Coordinates of N, CA and C in Angstrom, one line a residue:
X274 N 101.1 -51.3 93.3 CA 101.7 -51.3 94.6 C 100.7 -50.9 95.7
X275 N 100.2 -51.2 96.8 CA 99.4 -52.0 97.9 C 100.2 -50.8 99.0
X276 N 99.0 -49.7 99.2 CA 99.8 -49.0 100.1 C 99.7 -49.3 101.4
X277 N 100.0 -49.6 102.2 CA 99.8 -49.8 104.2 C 98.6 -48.8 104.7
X278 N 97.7 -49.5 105.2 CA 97.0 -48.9 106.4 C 98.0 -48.6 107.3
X279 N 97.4 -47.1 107.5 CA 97.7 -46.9 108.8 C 97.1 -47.1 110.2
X280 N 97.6 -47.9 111.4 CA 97.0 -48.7 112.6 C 95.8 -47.8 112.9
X281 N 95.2 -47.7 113.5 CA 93.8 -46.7 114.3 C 94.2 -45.4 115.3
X282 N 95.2 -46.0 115.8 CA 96.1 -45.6 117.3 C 97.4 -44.9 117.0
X283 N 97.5 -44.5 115.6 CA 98.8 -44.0 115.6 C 98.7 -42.6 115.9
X284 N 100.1 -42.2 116.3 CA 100.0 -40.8 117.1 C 99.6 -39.5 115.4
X285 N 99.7 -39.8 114.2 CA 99.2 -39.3 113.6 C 98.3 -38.9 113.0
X286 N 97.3 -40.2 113.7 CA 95.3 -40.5 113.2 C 95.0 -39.3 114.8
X287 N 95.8 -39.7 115.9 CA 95.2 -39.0 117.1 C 95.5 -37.6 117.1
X288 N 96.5 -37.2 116.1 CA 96.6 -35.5 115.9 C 95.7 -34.9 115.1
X289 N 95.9 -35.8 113.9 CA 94.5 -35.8 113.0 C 93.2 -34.9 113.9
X290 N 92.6 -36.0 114.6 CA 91.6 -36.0 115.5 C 91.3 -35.2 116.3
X291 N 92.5 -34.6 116.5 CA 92.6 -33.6 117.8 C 92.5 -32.2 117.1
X292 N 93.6 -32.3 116.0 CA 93.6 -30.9 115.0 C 91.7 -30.8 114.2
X293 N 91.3 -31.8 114.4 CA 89.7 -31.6 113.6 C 88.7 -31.6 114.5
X294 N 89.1 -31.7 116.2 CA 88.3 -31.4 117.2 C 88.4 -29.8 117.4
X295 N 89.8 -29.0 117.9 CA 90.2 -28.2 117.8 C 89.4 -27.1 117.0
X296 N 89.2 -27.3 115.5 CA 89.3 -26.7 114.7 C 87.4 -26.7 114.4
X297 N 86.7 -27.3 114.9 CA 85.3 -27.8 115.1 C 84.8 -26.7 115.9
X298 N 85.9 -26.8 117.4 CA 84.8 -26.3 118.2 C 85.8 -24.4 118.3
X299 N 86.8 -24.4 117.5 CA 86.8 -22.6 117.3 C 85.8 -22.4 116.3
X300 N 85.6 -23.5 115.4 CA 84.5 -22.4 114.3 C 82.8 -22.4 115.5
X301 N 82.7 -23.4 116.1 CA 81.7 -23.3 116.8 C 81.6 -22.5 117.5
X302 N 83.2 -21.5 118.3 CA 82.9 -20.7 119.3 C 83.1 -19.6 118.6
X303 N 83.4 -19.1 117.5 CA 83.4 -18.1 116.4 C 81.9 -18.1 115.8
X304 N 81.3 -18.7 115.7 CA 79.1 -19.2 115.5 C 78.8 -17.9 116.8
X305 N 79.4 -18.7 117.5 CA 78.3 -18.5 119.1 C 79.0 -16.8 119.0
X306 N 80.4 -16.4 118.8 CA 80.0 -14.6 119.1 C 79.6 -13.7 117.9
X307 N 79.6 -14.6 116.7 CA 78.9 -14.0 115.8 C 77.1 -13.9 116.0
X308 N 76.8 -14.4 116.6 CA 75.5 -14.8 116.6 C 75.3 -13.7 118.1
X309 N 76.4 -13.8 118.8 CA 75.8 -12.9 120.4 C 76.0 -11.3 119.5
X310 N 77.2 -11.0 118.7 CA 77.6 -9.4 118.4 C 75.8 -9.4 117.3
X311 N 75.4 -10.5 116.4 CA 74.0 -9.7 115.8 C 73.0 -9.7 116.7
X312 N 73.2 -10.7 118.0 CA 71.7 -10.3 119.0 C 72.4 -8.5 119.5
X313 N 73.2 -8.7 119.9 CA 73.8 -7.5 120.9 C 73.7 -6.2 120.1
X314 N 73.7 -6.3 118.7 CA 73.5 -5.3 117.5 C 72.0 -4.7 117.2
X315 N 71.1 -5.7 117.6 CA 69.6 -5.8 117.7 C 69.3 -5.0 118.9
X316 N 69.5 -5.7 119.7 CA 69.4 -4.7 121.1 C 69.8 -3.1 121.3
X317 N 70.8 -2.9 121.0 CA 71.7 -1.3 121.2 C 70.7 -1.0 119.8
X318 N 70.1 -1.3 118.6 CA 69.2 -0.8 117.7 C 67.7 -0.4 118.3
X319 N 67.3 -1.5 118.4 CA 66.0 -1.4 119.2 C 66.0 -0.3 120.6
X320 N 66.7 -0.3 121.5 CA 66.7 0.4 122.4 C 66.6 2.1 122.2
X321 N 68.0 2.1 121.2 CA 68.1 3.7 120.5 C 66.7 3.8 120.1
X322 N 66.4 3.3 119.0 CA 65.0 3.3 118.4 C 63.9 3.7 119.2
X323 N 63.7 3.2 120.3 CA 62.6 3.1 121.4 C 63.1 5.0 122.2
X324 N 64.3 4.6 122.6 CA 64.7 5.9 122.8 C 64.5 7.2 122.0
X325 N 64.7 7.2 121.2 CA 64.7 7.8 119.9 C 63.4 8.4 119.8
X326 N 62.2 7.4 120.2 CA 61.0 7.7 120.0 C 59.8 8.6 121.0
X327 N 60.6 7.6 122.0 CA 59.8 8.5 123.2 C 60.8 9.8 123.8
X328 N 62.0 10.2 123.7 CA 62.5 11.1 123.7 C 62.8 12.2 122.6
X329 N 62.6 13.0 122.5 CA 63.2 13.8 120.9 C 64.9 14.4 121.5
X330 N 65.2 14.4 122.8 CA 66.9 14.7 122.9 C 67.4 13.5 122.4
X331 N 67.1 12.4 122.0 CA 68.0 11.3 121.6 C 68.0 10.7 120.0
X332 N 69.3 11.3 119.6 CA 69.1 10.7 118.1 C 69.2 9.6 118.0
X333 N 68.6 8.9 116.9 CA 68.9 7.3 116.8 C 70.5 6.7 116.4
X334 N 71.1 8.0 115.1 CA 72.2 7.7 114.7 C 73.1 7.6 116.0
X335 N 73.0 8.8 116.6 CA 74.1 9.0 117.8 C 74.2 8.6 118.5
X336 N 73.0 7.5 119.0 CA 72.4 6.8 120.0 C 73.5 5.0 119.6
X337 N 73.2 5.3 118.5 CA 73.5 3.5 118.1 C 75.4 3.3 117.9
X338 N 75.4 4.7 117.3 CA 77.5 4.6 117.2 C 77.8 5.0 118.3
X339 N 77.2 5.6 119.2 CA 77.7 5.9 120.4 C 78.3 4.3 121.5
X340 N 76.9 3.9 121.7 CA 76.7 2.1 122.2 C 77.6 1.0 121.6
X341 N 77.4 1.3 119.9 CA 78.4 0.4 119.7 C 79.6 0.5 119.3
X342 N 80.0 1.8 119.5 CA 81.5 1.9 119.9 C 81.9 1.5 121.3
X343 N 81.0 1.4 122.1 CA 81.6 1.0 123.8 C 82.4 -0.6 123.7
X344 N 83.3 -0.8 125.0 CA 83.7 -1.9 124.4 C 82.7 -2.6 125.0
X345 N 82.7 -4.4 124.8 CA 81.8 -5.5 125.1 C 80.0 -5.2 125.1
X346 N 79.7 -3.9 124.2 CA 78.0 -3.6 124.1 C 77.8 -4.4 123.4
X347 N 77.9 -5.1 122.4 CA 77.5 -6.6 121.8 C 76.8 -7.4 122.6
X348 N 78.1 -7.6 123.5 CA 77.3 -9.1 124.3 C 76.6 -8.1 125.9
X349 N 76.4 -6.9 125.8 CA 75.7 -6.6 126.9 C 74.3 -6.6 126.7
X350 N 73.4 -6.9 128.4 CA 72.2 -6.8 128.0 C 71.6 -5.4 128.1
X351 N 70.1 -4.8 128.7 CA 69.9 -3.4 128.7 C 70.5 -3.1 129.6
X352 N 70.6 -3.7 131.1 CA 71.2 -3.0 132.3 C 72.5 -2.6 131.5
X353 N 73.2 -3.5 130.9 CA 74.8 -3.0 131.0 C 74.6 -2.2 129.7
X354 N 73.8 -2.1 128.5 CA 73.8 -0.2 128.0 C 73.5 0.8 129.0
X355 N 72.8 0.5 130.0 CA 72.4 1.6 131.2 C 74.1 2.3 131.5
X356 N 74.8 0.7 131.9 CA 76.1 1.6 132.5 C 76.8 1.7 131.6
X357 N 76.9 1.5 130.2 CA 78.0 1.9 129.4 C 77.7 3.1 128.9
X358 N 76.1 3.5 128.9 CA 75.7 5.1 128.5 C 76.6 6.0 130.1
X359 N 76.4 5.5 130.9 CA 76.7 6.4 132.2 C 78.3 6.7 132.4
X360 N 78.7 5.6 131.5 CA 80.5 5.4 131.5 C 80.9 6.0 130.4
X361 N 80.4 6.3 128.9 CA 80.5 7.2 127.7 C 80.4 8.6 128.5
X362 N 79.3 9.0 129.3 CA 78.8 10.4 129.6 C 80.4 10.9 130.6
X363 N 80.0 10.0 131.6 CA 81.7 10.3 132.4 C 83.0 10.1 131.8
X364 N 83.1 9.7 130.7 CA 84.4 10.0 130.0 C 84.2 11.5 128.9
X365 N 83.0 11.2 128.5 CA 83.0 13.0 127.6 C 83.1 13.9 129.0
X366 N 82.4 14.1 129.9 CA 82.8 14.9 131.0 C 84.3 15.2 131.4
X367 N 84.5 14.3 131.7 CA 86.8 14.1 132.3 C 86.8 14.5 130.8
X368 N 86.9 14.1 129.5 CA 87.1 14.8 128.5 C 87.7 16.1 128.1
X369 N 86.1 16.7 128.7 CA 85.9 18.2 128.2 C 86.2 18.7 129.1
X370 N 86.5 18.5 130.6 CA 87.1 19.6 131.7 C 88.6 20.0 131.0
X371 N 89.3 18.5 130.7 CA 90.4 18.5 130.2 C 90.6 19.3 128.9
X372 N 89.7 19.6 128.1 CA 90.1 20.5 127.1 C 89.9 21.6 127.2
X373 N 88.5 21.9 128.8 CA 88.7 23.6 128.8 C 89.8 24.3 129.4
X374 N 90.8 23.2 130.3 CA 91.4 23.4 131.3 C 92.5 24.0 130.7
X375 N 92.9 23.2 129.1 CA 93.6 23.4 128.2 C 93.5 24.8 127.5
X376 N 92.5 25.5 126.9 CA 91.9 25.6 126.6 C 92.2 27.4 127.2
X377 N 92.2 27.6 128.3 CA 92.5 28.5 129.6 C 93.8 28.6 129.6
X378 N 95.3 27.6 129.8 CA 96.1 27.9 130.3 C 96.9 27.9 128.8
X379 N 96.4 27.8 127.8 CA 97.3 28.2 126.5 C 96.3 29.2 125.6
X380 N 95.6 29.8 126.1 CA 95.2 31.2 125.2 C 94.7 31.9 126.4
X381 N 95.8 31.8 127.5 CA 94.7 33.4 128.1 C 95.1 34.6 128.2
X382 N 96.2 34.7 126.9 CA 96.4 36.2 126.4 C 95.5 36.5 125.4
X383 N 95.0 35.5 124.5 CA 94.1 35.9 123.4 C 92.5 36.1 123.6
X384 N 92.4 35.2 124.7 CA 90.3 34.8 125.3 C 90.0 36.4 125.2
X385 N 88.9 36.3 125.1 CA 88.0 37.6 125.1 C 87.9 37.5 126.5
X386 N 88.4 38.4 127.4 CA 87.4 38.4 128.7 C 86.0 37.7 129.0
X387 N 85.3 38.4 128.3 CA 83.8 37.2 128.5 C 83.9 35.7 128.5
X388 N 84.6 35.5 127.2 CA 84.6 34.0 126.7 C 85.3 33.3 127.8
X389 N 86.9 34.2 128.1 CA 87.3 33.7 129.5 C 86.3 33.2 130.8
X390 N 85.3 34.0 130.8 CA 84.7 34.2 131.9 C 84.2 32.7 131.6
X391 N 83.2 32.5 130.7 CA 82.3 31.3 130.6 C 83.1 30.1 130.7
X392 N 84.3 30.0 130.1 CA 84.8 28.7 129.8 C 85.0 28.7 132.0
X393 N 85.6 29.9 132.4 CA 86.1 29.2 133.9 C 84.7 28.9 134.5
X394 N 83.1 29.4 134.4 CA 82.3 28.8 134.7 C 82.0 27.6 134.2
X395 N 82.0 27.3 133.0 CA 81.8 25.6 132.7 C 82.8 24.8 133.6
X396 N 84.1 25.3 133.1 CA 85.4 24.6 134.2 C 84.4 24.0 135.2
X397 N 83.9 24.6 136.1 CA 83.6 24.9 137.2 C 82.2 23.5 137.3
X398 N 81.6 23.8 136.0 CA 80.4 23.3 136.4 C 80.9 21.6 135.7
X399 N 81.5 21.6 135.2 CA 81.9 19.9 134.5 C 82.6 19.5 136.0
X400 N 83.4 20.3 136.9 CA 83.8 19.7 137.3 C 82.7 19.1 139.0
X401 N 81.6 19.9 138.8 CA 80.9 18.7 139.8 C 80.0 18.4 139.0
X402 N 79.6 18.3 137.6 CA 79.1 17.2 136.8 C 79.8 16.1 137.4
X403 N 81.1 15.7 137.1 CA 82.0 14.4 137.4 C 82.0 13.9 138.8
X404 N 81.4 15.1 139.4 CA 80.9 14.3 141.0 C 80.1 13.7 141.0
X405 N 79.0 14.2 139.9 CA 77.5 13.9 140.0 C 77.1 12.6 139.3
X406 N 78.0 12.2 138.0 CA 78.2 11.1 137.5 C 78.8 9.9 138.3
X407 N 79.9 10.0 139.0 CA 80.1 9.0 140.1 C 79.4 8.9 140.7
X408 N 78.2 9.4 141.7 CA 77.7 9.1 142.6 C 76.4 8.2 141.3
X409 N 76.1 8.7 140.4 CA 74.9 8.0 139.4 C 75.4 6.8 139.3
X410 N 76.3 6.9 139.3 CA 77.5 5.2 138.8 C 77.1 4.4 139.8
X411 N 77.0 4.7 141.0 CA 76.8 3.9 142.6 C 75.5 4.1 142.2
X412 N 74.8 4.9 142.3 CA 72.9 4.8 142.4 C 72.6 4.0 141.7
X413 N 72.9 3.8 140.0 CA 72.7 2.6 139.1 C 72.9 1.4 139.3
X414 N 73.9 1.1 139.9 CA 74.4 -0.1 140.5 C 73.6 -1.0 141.5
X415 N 73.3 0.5 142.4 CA 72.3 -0.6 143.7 C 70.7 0.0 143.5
X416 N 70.8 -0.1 141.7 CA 69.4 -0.4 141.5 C 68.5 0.9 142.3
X417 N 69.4 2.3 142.6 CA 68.0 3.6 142.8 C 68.2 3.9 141.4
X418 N 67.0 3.7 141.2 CA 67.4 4.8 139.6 C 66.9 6.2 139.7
X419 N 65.5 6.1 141.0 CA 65.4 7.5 141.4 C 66.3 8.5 141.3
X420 N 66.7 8.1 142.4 CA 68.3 8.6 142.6 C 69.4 9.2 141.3
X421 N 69.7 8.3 140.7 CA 70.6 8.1 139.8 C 69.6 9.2 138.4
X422 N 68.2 8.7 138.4 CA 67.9 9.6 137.5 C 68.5 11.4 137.9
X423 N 68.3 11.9 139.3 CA 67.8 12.9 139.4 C 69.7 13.8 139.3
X424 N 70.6 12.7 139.6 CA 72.1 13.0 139.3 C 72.2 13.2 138.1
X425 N 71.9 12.1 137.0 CA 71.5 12.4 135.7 C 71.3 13.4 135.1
X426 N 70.2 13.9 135.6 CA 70.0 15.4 134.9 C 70.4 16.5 135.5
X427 N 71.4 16.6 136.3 CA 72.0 17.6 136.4 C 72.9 18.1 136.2
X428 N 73.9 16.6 135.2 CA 75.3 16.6 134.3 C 74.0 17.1 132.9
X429 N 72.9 16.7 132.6 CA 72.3 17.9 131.7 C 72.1 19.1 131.5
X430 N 71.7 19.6 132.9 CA 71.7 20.9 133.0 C 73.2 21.6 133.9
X431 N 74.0 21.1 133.9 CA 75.3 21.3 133.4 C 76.0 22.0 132.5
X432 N 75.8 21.1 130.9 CA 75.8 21.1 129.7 C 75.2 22.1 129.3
X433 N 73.7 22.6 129.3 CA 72.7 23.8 129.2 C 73.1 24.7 129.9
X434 N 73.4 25.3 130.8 CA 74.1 26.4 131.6 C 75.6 26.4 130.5
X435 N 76.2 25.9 130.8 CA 77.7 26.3 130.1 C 77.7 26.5 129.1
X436 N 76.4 26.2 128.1 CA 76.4 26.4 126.3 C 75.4 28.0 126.6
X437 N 74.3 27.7 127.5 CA 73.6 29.3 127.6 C 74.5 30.5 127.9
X438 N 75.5 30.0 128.6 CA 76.5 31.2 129.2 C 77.1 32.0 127.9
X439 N 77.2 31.0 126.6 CA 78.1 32.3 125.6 C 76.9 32.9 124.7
X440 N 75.7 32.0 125.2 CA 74.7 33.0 124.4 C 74.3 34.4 124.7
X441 N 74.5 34.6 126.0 CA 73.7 35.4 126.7 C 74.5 37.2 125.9
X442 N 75.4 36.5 125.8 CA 76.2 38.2 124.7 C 76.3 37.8 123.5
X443 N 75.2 39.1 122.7 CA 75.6 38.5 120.8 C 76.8 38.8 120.1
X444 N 77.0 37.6 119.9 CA 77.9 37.6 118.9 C 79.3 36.8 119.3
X445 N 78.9 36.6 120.6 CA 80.2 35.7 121.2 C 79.8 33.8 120.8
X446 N 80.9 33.4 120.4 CA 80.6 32.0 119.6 C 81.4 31.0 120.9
X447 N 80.0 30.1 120.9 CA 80.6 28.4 122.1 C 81.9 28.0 121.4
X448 N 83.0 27.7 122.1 CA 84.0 26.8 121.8 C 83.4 25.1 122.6
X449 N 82.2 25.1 122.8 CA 82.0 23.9 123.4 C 80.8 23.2 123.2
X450 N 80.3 24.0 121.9 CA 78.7 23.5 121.8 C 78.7 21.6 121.2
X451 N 80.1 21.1 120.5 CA 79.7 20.4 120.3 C 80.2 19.1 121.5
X452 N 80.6 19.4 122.2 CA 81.1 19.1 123.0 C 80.4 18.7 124.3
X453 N 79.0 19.9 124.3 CA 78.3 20.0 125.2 C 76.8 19.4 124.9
X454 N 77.0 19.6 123.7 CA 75.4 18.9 123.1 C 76.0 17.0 122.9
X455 N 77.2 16.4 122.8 CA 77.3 14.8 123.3 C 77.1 14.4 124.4
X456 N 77.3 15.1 125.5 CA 77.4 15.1 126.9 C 75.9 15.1 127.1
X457 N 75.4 15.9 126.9 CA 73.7 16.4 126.8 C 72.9 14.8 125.9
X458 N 73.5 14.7 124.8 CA 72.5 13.3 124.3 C 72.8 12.2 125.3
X459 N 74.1 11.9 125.3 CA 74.8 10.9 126.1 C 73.8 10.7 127.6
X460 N 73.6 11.6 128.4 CA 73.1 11.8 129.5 C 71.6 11.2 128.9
X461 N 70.8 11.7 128.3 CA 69.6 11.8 127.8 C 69.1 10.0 127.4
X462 N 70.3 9.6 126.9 CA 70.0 8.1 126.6 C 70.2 7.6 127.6
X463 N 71.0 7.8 128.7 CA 70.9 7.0 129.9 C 69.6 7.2 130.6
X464 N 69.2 8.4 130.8 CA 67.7 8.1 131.2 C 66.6 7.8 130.2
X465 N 66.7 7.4 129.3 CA 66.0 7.2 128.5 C 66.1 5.2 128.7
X466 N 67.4 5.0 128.7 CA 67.6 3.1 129.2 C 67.4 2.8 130.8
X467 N 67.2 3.7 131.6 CA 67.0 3.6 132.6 C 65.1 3.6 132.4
X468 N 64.6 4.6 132.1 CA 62.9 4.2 131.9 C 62.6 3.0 131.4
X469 N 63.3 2.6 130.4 CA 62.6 1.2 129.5 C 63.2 0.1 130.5
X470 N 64.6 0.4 131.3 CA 64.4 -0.8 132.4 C 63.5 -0.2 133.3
X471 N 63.0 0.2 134.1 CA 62.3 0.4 135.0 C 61.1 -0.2 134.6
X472 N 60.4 0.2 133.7 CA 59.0 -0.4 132.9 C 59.3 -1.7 132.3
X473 N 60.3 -2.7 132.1 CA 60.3 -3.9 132.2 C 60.5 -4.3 133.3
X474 N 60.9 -3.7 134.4 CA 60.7 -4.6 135.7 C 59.1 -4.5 136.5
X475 N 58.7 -3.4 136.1 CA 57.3 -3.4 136.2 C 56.3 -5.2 136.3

């Protein structure tokens, strides 16, 4: 038995063709972000790394799950690690005001007076850190990094004051050291991606 050709032109050779065009160019556009997420993986590596090296505040581990937990760091280049480090740091900041704020209005029959004392000065100091991080957000942007550096480090020494504050009496323990030492790397890798751009625009 002699089965029929099917004509060239029938609407089921043209779905055929269409379902095998379709299906072509998603594995092709599935290639192309596999191939951007291991350049984009390379990058946020090497950079930490470089970081990592000429800085000793920046770990490499912390440096690389930090980045690539951000969303879209894959396909970002250094500038946009610049602003996803500056966007991680201002979200641990809003963060942690919000958990000292917490922190204060549901134990402040228990706080030790001192401890009280420090947490309402950190309060105090996170909360124009988050001033000082928005304006870095704008300095980065229109390219001062001057600028933006010198905002930078003062959400660092922010961090350092508010973790020095429970040292200063022995035996009183940070409820915010780890808290304050993210904030502190986080900050540290932004100027640290801010140097390596600056010296490739060189």
């Amino acid at each position: 038995m002699k089965h029929k050709k099917i004509p060239p032109n029938t609407p089921f050779l043209n779905l055929h063709k269409k379902m095998s065009y379709l299906s072509f160019s998603l594995t092709l556009f599935l290639f192309s972000l596999f191939l951007l997420s291991i350049n984009g993986q390379d990058l946020i590596y090497n950079t930490c790394k470089t970081s990592s090296q000429q800085d000793p505040n920046v770990k490499l581990h912390f440096c690389t799950t930090s980045l690539q937990a951000a969303p879209a760091s894959h396909c970002a280049d250094l500038r946009g690690l610049g602003m996803m480090s500056i966007r991680l740091t201002r979200y641990n900041l809003t963060d942690t005001r919000c958990y000292i704020k917490r922190l204060l209005k549901n134990n402040t029959k228990i706080l030790d007076p001192y401890v009280k004392s420090c947490l309402d000065d950190c309060f105090e100091l996170y909360s124009n850190a988050i001033s000082g991080i928005k304006q870095a957000m704008k300095s980065y942007n229109s390219k001062r990094f001057f600028d933006a550096n010198v905002q930078i480090s003062s959400v660092m020494d922010a961090t350092t004051t508010c973790e020095d504050g429970f040292k200063q009496r022995k035996g009183v323990v940070s409820l915010l050291t780890k808290r304050n030492d993210a904030t502190f790397q986080l900050s540290a890798i932004t100027l640290s991606i801010m140097n390596i751009l600056q010296s490739s625009l060189k």
